[in-house]
Each structure stands twice: as C-alpha cells, then as structure tokens.
PDB file of C-alpha atoms and ligand atoms in Angstrom:
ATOM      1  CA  UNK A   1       6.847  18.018 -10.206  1.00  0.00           C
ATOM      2  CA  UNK A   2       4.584  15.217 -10.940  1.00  0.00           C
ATOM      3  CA  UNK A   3       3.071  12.594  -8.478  1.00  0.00           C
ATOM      4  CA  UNK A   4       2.768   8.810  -9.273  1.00  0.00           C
ATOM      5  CA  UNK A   5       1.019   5.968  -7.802  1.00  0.00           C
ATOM      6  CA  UNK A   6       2.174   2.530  -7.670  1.00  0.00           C
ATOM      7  CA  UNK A   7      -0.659  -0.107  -6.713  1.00  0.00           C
ATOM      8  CA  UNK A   8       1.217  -3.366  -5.874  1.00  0.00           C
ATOM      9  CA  UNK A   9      -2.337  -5.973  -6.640  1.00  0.00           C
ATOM     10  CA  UNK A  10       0.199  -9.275  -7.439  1.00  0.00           C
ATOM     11  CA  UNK A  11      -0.546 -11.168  -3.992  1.00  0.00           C
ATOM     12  CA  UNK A  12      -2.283 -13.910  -4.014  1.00  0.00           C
ATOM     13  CA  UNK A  13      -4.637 -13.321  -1.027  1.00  0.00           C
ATOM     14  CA  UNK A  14      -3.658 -16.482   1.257  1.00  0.00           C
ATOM     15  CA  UNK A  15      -4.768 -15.588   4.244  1.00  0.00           C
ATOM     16  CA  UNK A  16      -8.092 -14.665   2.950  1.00  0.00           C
ATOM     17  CA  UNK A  17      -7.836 -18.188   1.731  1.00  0.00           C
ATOM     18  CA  UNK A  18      -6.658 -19.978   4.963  1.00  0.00           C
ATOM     19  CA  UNK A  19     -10.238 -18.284   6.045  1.00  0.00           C
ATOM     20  CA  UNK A  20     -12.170 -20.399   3.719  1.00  0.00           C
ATOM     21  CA  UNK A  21     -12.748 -17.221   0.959  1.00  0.00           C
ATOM     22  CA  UNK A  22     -12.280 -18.487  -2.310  1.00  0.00           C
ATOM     23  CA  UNK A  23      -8.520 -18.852  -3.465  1.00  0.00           C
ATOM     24  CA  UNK A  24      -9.560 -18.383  -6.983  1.00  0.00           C
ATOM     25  CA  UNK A  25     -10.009 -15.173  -5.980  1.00  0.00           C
ATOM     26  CA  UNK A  26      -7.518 -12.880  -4.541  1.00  0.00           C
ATOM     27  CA  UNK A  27      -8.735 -10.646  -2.296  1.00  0.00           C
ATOM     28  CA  UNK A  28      -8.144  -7.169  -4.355  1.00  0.00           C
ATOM     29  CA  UNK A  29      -9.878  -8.631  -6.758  1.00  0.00           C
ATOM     30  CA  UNK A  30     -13.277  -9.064  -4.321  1.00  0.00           C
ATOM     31  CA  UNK A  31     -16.697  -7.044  -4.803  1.00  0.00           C
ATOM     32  CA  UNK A  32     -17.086  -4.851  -1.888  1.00  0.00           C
ATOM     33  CA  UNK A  33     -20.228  -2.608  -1.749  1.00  0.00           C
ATOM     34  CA  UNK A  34     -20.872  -3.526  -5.913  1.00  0.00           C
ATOM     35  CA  UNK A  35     -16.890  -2.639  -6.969  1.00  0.00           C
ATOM     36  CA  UNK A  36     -13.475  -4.818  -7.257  1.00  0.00           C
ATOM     37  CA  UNK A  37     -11.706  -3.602  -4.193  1.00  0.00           C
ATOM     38  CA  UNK A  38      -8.874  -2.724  -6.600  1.00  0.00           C
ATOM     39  CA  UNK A  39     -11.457   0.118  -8.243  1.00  0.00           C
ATOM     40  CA  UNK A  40     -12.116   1.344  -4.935  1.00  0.00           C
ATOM     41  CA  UNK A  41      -8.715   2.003  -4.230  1.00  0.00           C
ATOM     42  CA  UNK A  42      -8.189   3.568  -8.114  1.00  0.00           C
ATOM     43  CA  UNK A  43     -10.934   5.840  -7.732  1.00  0.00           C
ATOM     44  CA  UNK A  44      -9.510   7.254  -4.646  1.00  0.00           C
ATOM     45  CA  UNK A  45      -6.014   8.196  -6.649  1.00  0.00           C
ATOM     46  CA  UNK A  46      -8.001   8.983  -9.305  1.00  0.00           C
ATOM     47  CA  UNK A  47     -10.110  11.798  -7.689  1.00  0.00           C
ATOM     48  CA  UNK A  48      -7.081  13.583  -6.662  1.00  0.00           C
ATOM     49  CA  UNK A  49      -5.725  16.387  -9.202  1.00  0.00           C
ATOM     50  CA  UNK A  50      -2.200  16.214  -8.481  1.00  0.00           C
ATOM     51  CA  UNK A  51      -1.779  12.396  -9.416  1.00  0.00           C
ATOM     52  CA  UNK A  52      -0.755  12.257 -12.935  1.00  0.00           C
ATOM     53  CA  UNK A  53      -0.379   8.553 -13.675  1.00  0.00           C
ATOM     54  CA  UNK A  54      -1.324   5.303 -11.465  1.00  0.00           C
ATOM     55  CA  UNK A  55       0.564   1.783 -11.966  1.00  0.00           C
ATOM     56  CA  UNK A  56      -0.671  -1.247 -11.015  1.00  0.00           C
ATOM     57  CA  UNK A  57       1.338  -4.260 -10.993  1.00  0.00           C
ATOM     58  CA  UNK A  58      -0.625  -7.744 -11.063  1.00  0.00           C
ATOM     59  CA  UNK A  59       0.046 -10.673 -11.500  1.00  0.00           C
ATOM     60  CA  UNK A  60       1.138 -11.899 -15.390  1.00  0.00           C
ATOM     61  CA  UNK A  61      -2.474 -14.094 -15.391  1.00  0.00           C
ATOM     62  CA  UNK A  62      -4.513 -11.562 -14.593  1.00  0.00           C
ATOM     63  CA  UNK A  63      -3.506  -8.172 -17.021  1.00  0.00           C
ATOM     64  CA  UNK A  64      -6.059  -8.847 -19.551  1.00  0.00           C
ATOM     65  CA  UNK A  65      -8.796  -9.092 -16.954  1.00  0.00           C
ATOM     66  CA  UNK A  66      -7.733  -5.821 -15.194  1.00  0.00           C
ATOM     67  CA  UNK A  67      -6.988  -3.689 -18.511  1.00  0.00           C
ATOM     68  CA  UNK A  68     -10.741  -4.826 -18.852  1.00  0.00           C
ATOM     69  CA  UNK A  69     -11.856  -3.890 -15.457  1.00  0.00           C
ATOM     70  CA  UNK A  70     -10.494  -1.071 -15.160  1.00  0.00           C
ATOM     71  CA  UNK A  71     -11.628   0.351 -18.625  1.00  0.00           C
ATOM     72  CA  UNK A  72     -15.152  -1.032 -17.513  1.00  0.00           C
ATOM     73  CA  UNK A  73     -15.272   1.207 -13.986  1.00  0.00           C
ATOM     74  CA  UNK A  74     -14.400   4.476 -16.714  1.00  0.00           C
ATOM     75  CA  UNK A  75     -10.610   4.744 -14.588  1.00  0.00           C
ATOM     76  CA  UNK A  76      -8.732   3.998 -17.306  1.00  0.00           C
ATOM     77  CA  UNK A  77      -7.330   7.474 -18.692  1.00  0.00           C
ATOM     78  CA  UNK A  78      -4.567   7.608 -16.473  1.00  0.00           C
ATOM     79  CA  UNK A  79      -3.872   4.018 -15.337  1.00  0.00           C
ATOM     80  CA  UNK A  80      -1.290   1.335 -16.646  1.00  0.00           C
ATOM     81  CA  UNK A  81      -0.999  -2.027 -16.140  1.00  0.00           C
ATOM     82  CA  UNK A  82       2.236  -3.828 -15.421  1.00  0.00           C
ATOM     83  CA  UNK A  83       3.656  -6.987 -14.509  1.00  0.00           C
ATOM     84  CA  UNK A  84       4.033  -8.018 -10.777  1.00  0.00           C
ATOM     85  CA  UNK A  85       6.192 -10.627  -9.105  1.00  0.00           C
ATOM     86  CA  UNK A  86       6.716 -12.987  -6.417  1.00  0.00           C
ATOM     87  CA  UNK A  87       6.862 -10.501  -3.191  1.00  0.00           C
ATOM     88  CA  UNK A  88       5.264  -7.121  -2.756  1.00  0.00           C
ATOM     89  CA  UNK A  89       8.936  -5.360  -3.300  1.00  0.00           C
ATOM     90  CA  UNK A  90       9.341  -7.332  -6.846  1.00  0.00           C
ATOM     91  CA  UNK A  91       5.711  -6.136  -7.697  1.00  0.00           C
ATOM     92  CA  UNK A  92       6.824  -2.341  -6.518  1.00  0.00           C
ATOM     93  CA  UNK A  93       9.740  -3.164  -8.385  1.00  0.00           C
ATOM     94  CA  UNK A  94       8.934  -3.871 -11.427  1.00  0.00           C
ATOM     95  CA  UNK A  95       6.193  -0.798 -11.511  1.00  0.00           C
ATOM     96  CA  UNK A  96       9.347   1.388 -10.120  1.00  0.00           C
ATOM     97  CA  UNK A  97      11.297   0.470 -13.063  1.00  0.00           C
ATOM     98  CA  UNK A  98       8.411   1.515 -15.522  1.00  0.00           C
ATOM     99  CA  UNK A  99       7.671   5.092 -14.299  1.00  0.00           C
ATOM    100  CA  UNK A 100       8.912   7.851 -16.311  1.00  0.00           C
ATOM    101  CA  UNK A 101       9.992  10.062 -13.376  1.00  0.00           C
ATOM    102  CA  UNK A 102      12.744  12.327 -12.514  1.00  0.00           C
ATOM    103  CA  UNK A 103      14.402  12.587  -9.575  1.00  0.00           C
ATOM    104  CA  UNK A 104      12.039  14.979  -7.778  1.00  0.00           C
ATOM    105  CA  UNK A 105       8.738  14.012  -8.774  1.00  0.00           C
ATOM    106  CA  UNK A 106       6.993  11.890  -5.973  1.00  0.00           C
ATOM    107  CA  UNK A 107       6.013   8.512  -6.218  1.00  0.00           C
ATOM    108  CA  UNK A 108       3.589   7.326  -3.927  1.00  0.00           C
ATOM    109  CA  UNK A 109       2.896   3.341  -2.692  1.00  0.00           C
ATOM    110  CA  UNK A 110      -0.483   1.825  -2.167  1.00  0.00           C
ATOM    111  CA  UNK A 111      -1.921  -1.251  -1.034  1.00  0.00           C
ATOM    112  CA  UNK A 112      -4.795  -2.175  -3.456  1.00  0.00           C
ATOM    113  CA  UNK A 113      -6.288  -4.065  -0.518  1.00  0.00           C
ATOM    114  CA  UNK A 114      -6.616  -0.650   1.508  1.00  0.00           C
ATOM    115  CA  UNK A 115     -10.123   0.257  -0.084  1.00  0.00           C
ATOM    116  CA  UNK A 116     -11.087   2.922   2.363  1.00  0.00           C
ATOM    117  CA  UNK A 117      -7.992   5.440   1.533  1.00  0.00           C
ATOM    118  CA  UNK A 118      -9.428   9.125   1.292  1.00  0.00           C
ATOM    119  CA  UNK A 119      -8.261  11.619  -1.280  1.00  0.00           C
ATOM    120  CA  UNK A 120      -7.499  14.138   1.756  1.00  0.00           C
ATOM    121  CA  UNK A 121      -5.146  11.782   3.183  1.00  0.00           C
ATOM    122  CA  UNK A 122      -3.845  11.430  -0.046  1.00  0.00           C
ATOM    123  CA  UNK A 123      -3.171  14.866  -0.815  1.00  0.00           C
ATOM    124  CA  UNK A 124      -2.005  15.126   2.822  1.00  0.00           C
ATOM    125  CA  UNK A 125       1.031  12.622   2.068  1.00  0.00           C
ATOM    126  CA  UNK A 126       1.729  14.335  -1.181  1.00  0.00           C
ATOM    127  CA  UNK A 127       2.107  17.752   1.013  1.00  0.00           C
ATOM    128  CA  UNK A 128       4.024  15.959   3.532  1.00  0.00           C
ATOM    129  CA  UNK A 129       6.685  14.193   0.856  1.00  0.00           C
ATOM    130  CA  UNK A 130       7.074  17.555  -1.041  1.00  0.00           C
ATOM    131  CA  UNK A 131       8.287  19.085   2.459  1.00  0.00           C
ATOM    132  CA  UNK A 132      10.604  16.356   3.990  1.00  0.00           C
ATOM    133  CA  UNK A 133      11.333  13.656   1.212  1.00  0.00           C
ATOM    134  CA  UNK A 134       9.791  10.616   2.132  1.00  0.00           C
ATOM    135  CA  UNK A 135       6.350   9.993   4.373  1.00  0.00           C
ATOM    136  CA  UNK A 136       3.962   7.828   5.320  1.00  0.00           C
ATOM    137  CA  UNK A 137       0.615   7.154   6.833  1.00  0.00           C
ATOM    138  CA  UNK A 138       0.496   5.534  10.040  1.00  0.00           C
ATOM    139  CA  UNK A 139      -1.674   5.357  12.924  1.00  0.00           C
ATOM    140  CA  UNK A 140      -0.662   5.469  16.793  1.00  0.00           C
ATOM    141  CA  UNK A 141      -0.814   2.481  18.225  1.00  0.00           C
ATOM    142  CA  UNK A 142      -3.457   2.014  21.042  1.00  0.00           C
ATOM    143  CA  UNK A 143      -2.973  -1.638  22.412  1.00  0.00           C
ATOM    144  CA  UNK A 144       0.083  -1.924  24.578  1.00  0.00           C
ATOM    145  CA  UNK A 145       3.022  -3.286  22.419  1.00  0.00           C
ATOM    146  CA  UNK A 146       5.182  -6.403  23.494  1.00  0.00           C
ATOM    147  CA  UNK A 147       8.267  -7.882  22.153  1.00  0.00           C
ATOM    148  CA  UNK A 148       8.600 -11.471  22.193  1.00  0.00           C
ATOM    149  CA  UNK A 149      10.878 -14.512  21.371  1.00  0.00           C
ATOM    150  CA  UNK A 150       9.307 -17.029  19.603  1.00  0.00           C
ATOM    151  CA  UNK A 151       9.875 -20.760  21.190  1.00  0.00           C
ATOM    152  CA  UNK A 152       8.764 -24.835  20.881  1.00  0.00           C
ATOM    153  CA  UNK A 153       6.362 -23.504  23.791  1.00  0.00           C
ATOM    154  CA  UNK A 154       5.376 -20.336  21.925  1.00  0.00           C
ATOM    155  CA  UNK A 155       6.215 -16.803  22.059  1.00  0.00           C
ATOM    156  CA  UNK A 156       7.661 -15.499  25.491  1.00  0.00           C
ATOM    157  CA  UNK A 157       7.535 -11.537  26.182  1.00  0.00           C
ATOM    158  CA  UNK A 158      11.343  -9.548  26.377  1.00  0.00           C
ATOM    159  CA  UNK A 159       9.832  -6.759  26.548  1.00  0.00           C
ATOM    160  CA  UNK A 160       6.965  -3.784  26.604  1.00  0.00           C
ATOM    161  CA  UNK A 161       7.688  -1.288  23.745  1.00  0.00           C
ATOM    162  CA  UNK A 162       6.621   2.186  25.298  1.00  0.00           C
ATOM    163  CA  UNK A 163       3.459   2.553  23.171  1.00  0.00           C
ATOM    164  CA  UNK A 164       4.314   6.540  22.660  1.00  0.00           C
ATOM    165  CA  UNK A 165       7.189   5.420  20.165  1.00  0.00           C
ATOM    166  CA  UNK A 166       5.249   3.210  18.073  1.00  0.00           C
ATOM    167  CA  UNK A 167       3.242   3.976  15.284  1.00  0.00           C
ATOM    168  CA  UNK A 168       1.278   1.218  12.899  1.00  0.00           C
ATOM    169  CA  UNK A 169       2.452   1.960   9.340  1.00  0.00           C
ATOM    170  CA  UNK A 170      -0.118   2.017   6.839  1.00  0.00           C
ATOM    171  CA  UNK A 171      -0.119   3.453   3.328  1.00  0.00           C
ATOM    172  CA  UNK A 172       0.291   5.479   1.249  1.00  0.00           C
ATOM    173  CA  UNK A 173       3.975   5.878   1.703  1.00  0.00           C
ATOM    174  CA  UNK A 174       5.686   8.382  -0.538  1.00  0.00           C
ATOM    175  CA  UNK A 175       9.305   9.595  -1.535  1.00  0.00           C
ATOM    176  CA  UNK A 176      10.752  11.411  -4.451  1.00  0.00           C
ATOM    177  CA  UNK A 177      11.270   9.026  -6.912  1.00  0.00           C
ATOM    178  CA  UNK A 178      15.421   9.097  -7.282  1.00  0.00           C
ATOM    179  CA  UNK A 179      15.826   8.586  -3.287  1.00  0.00           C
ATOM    180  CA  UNK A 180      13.275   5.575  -4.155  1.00  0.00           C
ATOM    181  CA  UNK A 181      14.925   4.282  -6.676  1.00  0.00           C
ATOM    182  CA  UNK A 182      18.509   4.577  -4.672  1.00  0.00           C
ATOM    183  CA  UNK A 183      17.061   2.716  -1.686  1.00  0.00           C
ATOM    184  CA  UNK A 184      15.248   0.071  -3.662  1.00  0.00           C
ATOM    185  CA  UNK A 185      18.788  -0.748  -5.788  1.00  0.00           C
ATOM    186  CA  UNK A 186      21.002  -0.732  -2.402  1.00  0.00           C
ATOM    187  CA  UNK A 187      18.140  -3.063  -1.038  1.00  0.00           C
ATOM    188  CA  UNK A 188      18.402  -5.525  -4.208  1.00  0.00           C
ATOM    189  CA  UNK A 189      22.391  -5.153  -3.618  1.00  0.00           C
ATOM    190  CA  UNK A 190      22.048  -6.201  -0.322  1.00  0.00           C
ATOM    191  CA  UNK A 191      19.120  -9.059  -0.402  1.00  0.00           C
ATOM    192  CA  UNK A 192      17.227  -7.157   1.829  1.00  0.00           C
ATOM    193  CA  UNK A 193      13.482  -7.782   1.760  1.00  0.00           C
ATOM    194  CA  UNK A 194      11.081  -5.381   3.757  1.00  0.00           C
ATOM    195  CA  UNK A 195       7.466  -5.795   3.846  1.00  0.00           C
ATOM    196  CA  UNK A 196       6.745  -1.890   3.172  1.00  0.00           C
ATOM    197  CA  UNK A 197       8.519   0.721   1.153  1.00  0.00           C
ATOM    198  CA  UNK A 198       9.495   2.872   4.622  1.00  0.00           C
ATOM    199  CA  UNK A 199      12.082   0.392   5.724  1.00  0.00           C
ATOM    200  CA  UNK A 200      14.057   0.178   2.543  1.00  0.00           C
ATOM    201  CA  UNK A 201      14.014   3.656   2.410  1.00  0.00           C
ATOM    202  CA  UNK A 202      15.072   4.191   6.933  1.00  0.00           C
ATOM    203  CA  UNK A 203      18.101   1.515   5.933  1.00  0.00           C
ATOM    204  CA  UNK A 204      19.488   4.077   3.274  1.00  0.00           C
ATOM    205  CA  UNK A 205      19.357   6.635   6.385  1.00  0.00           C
ATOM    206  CA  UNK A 206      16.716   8.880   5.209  1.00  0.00           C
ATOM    207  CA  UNK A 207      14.189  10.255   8.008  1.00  0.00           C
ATOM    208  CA  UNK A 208      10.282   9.402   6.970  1.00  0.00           C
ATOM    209  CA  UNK A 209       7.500  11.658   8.312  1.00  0.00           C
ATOM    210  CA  UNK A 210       4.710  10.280   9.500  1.00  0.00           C
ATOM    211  CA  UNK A 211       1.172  11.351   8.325  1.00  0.00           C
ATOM    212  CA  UNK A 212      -1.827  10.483  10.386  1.00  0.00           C
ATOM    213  CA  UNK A 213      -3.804   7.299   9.319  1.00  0.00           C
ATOM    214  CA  UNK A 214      -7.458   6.400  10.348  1.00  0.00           C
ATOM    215  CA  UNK A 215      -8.211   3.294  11.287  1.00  0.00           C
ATOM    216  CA  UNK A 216     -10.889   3.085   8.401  1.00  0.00           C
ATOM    217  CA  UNK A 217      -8.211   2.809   6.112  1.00  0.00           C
ATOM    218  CA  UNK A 218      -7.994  -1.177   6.771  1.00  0.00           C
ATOM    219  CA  UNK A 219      -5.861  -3.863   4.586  1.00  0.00           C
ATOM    220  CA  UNK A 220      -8.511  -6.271   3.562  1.00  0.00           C
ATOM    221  CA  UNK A 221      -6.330  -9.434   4.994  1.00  0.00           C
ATOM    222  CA  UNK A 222      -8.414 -11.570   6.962  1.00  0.00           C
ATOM    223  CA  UNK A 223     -11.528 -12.940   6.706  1.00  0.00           C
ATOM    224  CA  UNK A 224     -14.130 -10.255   8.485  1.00  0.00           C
ATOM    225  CA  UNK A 225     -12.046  -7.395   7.264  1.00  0.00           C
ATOM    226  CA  UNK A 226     -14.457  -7.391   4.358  1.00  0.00           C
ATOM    227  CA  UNK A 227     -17.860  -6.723   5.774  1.00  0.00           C
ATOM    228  CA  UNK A 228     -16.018  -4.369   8.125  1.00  0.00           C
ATOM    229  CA  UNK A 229     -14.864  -2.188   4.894  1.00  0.00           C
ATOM    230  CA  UNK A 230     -18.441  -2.320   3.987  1.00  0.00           C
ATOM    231  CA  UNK A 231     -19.946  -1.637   7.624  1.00  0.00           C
ATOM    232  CA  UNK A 232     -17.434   1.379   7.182  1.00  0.00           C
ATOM    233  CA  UNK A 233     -19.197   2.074   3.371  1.00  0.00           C
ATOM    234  CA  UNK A 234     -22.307   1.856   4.356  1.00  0.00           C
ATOM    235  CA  UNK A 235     -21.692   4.709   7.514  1.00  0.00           C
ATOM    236  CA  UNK A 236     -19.852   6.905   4.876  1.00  0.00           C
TER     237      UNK A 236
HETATM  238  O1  C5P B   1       0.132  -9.630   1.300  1.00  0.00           O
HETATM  239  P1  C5P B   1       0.477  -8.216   1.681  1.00  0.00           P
HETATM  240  O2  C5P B   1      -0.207  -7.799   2.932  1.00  0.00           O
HETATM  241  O3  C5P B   1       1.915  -7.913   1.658  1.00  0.00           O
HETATM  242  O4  C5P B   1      -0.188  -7.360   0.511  1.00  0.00           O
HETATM  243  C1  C5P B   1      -0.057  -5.948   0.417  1.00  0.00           C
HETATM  244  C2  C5P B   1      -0.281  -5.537  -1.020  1.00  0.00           C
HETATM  245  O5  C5P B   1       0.827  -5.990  -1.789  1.00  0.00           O
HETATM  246  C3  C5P B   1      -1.554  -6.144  -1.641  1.00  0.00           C
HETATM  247  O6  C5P B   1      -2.243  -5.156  -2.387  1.00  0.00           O
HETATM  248  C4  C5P B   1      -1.004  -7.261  -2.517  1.00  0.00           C
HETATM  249  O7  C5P B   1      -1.809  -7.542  -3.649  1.00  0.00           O
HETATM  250  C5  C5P B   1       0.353  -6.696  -2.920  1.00  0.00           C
HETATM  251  N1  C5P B   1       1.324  -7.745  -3.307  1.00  0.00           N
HETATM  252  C6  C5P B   1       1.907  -7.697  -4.569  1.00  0.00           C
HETATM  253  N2  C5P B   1       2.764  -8.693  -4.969  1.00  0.00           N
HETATM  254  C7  C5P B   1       3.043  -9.726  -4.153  1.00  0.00           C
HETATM  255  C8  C5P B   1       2.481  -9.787  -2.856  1.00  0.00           C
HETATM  256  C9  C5P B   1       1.630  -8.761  -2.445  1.00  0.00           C
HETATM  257  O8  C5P B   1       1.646  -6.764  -5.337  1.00  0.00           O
HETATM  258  N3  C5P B   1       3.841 -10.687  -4.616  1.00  0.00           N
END
C-alpha cells in the first residue's frame, strides 16, 4: 500500500489580496519564518516515511518557478509538479488524474496554505484511512454555531446548531484512492462543486472519520493569519 499527497497551491490568494498583501503574490507562495509557505507544508509530507510521492498542482504560470523552488529547499526527490485549474476540485483533479495508484493505496489532500501541519498528525490520518476508508482532520468547534438566512438586511439566525455535532474540517483528508476517484467522477457527473474533498466523498455515502486537528494547523487566508503562523514558529 502506498500513500500519496496531493498539494492543491493553484489559488490565487484573493482574500489575502482584498487585505492589501500583494496580489502578485499568492499567499502559498509567501516567506514565513525564511521559507515559501508551500516548503513548509512539503517538508512536513516529506519527513514522514510512509509518503511515497507528493503532487502539487499550481497554477500553469508558475511550474517553472516551483520545479525551481522546490529543487532549491533540497524536497525535490519525491515531489512532482502538475498543472492546476480554476477551483480547488479542478486543481485536486487534475493531480488525481496523474497519480499512479491502485485502488487501495491512500491518497491524502493538503492545503499548501496550512503551514503548521505536523508529521504526527499526518501519520495519524494515514492510520486512521487504512482502518475506515476515508478521514479527516478536524477540530471541535468551540464558538456556538448559528444557522442563518442571508437577506437585503443581512443574515437573520434559523437556528443554533448544537455545538457537540459540529466539527471544523481541516486537512489532511484522506481516502483510498479508487473510492476517491469514484466520488470525484460521480461529482463531475453531477456538477457538484464542494470546497473540500470530505463532501464529495459523504455524497457517494461513504462514512469519514474524523482525526483530531489543532488549532495551530491554520489556513493562511486572511491578512494576520501570517504573523500568527509565525508567532506559532517562533513558540515551536
Ligand atoms: O482558497 P481556498 O481556501 O479554497 O484554498 C485552499 C487551497 O486550495 C490552497 O492551498 C489553494 O492554493 C488551493 N487552490 C487550488 N486551486 C484553486 C483554488 C485553490 O489549488 N483554483
């Protein structure tokens, strides 16, 4: 059984923008504590045994200069670069369709903008796919959850979601590769669009375990996540 990681690194880092952070700069593509955010998140795969080969899908503009970077930070022995596209699921996409996995191997998910990932959380979700199939990291959620409908006057509360059912998914999310693949084809068939890998996987009717997250392992979104990732560097 072999484990693969696909690094979706194609978005174009608006928010970060709408902040005032350069837009010629997307944000996995930021120094943080000396290192392109991306490396960060490479070196973490990297340092655990069991991943055999990591894919990273940017976008077509920027290969060259991360082949280069990445052969610069010494991570290039097991890494390819691929093409991404126009939403995170075309970017996993595309890397899905370049993996040379069977069935059972595992393939796990990663957002390049989630510096901070550990390689015992890592190895954690690889333990927790082999048993059940498909997991993912996610944290409990500690502010009280409300759902609301969105109108001219702004959003109005329905309702309080019982904060014990809800959990903030995070990644890595992993699955073996063919129940991947199925979900991500049906999904295509079906023009749905999810913004993480676990809910095109729940709408095939597969169960997801949940692994516990930290809330160290941030997205890099907004301006401010930044020098919090490196508050969190600098404590580590
Ligand atoms: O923007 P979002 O929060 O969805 O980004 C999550 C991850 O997906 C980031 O690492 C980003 O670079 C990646 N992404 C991508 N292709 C896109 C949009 C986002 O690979 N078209």
């Amino acid at each position: 059984m072999k484990v693969f990681v696909i690094l979706p690194a194609a978005g174009l880092g608006t928010r970060m923008a709408a902040g005032g952070v350069s837009p010629a700069a997307p944000k996995q593509f930021l120094t943080l504590h000396g290192l392109p955010i991306l490396i960060h998140s490479l070196r973490a795969f990297e340092a655990v045994s069991r991943v055999d080969t990591i894919y990273v899908a940017v976008r077509k503009n920027e290969i060259d200069r991360v082949k280069t970077q990445v052969a610069g930070h010494g991570v290039a022995a097991k890494v390819h670069v691929v093409e991404g596209g126009d939403t995170r699921q075309e970017s996993v996409s595309n890397a899905l369709a370049a993996l040379p996995c069977t069935d059972d191997d595992i393939v796990l998910v990663h957002d390049a903008v989630r510096p901070l990932i550990d390689p015992v959380t890592i190895d954690r979700t690889i333990d927790s796919v082999a048993k059940h199939g498909a997991a993912i990291v996610a944290l409990p959620a500690i502010d009280t959850i409300k759902q609301v409908e969105r109108t001219a006057d702004g959003a109005i509360i329905t309702s309080t979601i019982p904060r014990e059912l809800i959990v903030q998914a995070q990644t890595p999310q992993g699955f073996r590769c063919g129940l991947l693949k199925r979900a991500f084809a049906e999904a295509q068939a079906d023009g749905f669009v999810g913004t993480d890998e676990a809910s095109i996987v729940e709408r095939s009717g597969v169960e997801v375990a949940v692994v516990m997250g930290s809330a160290k392992n941030l997205k890099i979104t907004q301006p401010g996540d930044l020098e919090l990732a490196e508050f969190y560097l600098k404590q580590s």
